[in-house]
Coordinates of N, CA and C in Angstrom, one line a residue:
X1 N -2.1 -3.0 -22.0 CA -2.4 -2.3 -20.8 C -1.4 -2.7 -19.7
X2 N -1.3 -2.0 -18.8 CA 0.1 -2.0 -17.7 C -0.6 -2.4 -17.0
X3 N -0.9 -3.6 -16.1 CA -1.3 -3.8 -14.5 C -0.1 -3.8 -13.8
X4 N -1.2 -3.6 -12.1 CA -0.5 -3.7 -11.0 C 0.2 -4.6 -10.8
X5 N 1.4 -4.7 -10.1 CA 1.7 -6.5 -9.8 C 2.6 -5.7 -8.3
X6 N 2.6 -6.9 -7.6 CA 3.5 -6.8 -6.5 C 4.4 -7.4 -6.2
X7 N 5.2 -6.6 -5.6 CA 6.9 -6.8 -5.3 C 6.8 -6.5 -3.7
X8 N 8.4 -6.8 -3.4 CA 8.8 -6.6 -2.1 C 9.9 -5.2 -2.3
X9 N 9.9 -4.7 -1.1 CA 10.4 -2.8 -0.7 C 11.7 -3.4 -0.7
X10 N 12.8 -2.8 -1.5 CA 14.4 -3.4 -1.6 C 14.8 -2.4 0.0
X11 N 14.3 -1.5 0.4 CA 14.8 -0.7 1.6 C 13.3 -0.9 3.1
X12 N 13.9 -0.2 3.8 CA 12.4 -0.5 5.1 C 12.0 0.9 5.2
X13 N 11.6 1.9 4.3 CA 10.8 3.0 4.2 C 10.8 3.6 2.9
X14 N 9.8 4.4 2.6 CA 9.5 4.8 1.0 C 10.5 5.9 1.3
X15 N 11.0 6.5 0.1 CA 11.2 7.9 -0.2 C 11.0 9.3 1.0
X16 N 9.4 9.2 0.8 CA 9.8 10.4 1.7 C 8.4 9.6 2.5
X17 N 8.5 10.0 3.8 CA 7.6 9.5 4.6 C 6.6 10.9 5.3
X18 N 5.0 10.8 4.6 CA 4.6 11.7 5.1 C 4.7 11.9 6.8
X19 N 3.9 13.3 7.0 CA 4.3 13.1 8.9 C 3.1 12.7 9.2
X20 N 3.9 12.3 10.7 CA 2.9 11.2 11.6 C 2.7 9.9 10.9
X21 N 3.3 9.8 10.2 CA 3.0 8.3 9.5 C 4.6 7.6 9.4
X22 N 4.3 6.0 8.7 CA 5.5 5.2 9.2 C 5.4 3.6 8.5
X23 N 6.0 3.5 8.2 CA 6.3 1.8 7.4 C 5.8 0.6 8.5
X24 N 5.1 -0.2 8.4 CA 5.4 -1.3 9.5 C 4.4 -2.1 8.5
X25 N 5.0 -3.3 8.2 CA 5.0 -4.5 7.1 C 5.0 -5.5 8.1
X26 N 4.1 -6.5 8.7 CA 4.3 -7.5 9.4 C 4.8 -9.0 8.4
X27 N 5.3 -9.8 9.3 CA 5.0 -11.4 8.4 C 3.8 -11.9 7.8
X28 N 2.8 -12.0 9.1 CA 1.4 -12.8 9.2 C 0.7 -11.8 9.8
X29 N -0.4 -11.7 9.8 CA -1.5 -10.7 10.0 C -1.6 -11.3 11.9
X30 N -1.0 -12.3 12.3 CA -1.3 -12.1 13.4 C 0.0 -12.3 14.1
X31 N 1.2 -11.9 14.0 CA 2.2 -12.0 15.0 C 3.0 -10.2 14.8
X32 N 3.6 -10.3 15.4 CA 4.4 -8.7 15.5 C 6.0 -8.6 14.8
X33 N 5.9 -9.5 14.0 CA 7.3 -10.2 13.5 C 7.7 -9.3 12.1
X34 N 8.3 -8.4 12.1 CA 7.9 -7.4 11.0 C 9.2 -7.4 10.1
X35 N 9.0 -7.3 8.4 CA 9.9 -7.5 7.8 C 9.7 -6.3 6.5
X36 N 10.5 -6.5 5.6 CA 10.3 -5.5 4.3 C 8.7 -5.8 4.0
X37 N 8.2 -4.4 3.6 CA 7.1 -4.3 3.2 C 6.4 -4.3 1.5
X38 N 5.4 -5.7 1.4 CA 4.8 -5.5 0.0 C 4.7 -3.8 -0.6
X39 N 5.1 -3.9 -1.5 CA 4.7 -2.5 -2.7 C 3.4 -3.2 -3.7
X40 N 2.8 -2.2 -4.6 CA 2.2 -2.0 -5.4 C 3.0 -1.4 -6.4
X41 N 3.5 -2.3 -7.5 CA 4.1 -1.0 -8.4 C 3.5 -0.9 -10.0
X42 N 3.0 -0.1 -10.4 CA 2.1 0.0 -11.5 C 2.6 1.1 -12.4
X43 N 3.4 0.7 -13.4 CA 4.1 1.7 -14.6 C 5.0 1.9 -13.7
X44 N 4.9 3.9 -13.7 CA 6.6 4.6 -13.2 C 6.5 4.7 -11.4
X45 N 4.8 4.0 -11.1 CA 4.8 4.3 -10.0 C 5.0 3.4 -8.6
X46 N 5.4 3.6 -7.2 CA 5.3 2.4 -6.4 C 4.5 2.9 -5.2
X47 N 3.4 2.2 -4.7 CA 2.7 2.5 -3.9 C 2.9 1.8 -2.6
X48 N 2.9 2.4 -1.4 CA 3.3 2.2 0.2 C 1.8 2.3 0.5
X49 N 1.8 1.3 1.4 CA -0.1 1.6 2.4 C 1.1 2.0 3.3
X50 N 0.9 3.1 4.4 CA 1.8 3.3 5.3 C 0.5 3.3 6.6
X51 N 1.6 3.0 7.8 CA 0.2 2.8 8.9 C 0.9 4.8 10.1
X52 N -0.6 4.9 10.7 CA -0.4 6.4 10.9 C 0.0 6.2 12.6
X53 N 0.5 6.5 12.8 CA 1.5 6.4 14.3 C 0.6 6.7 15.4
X54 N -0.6 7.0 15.3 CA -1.6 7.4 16.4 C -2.5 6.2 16.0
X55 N -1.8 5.1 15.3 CA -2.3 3.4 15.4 C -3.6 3.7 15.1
X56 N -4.0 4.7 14.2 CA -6.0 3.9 13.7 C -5.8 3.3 12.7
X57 N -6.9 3.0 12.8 CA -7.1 1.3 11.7 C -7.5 2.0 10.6
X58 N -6.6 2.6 9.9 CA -6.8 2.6 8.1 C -4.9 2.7 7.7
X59 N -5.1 2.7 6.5 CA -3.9 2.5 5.4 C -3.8 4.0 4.9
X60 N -2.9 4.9 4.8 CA -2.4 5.8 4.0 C -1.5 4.9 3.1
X61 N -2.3 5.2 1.6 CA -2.0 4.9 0.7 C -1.0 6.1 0.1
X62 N 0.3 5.7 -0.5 CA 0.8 7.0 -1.0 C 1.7 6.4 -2.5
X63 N 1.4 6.9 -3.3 CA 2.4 6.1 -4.6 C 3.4 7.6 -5.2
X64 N 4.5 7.1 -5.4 CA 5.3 7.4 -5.5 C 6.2 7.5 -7.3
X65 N 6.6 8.5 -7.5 CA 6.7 8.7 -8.9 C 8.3 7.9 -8.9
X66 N 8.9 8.2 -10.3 CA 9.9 7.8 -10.6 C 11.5 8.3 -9.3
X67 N 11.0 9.3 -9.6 CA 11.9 10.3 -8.8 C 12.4 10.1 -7.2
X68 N 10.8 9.8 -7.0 CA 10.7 9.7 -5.1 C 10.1 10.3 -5.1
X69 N 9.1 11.4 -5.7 CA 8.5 12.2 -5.4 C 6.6 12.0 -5.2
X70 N 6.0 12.2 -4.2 CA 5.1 12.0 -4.0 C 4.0 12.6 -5.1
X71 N 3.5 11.5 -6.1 CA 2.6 11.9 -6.8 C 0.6 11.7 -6.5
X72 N 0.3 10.5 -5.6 CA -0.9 11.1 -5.3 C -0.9 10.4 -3.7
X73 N -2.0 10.6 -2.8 CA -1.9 9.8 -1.7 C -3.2 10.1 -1.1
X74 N -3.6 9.0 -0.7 CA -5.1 9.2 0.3 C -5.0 8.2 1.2
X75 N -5.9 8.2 2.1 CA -6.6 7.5 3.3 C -7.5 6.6 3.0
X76 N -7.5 5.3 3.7 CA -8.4 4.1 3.4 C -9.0 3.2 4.7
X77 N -10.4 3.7 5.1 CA -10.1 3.0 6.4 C -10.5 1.5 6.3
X78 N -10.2 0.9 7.9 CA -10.3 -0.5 7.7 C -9.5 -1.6 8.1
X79 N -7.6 -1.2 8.0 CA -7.3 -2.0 8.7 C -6.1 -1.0 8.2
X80 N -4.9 -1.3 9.3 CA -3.4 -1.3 9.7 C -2.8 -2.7 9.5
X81 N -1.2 -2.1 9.5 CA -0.4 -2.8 9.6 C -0.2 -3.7 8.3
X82 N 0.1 -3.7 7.2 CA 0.1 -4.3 6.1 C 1.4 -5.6 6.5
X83 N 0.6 -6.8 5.5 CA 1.2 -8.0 5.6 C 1.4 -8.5 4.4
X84 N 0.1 -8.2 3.4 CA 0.6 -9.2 2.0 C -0.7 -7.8 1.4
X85 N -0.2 -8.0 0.0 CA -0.9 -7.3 -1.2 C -1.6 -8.3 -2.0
X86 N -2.8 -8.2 -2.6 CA -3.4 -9.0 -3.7 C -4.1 -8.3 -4.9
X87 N -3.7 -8.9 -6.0 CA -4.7 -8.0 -7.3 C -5.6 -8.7 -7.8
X88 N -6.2 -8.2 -8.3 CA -7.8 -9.2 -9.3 C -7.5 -8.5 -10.3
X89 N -6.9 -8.8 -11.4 CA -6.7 -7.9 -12.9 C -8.4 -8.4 -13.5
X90 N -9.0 -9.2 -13.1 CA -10.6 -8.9 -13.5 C -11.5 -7.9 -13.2
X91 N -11.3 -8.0 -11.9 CA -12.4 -7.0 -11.6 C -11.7 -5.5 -11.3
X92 N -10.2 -5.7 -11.8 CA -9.7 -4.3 -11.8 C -9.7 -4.0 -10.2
X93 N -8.8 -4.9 -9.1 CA -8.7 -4.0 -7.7 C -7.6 -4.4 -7.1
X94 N -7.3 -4.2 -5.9 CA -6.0 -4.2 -5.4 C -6.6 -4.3 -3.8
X95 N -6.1 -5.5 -3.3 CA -6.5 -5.4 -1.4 C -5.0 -5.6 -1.2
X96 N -5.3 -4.5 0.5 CA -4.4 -4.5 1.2 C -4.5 -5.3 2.4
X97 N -4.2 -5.7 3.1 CA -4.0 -7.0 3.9 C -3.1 -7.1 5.0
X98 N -4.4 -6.6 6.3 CA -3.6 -6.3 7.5 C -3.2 -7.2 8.6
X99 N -3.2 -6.5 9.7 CA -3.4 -7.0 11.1 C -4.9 -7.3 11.3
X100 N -4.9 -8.6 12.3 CA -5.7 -9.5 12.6 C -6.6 -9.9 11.2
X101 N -6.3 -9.8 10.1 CA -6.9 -10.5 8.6 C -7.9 -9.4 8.2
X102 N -7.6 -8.1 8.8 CA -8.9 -6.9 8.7 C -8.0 -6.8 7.0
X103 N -9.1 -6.3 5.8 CA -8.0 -5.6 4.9 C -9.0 -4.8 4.4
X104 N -8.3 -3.8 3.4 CA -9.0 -3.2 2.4 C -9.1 -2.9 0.8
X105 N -9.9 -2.8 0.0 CA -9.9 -3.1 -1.1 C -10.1 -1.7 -1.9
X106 N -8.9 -1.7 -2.8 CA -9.4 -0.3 -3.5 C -9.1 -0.6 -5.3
X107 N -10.2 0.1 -5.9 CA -10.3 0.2 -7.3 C -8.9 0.8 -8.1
X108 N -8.4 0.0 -9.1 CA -7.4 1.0 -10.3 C -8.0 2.4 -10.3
X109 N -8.9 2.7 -10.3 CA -9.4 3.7 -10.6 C -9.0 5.0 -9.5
X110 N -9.0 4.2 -8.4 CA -8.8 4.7 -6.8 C -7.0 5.4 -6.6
X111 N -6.5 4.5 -7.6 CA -4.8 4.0 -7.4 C -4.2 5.1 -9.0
X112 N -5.1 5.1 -9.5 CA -4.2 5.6 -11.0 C -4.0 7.0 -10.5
X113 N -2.9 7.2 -11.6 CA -2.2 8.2 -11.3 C -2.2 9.0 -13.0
X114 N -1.2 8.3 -13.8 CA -2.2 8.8 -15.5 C -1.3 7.4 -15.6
X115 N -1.8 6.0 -15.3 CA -1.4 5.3 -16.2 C -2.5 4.8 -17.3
X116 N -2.5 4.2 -18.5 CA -3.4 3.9 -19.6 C -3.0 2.4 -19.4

């Protein structure tokens, strides 16, 4: 079976950036010091939490196919501004990990796209 693992963004924005929304990857969940942003990349796909430019506290999750092309994407509330990614290949999840240490945690199940 394929798990998630995480890497660092070789560029500073996904593919195609939905609207109103926008990349911003800090260092530390508490300074404004902002660098390339953790991915999610699982099989053919790479997933962006992107933060939404009218600054509320959730994560637009969006994963991305081989191509660049936007294959699924939803909303997660809870926290902005992504800093570090973490997986639990036990319990099968994936937290995202913001500003001020707020994060959110979402299921494979949440994230698959057709991987097996």
């Amino acid at each position: 079976m394929v798990i998630p693992e995480v890497i660092v963004a070789t560029t500073d924005e996904p593919p195609v950036t939905p609207p109103d929304m926008k990349a911003v990857c800090l260092a530390k969940p508490d300074t404004l010091d902002f660098v390339r942003c953790p991915l999610v990349k699982w099989g053919g796909y790479t997933y962006w939490a992107l933060a939404y430019l009218d600054n509320r506290i959730a994560f637009h999750i969006v994963a991305y196919g081989p191509t660049g092309r936007v294959a699924k994407m939803f909303s997660k509330a809870g926290a902005r501004y992504l800093w570090k990614i973490t997986t639990d290949d036990t319990n099968q999840w994936v937290t995202f990990h913001g500003q001020d240490s707020q994060s959110v945690t979402v299921t494979w199940d949440e994230l698959r796209v057709d991987q097996r």
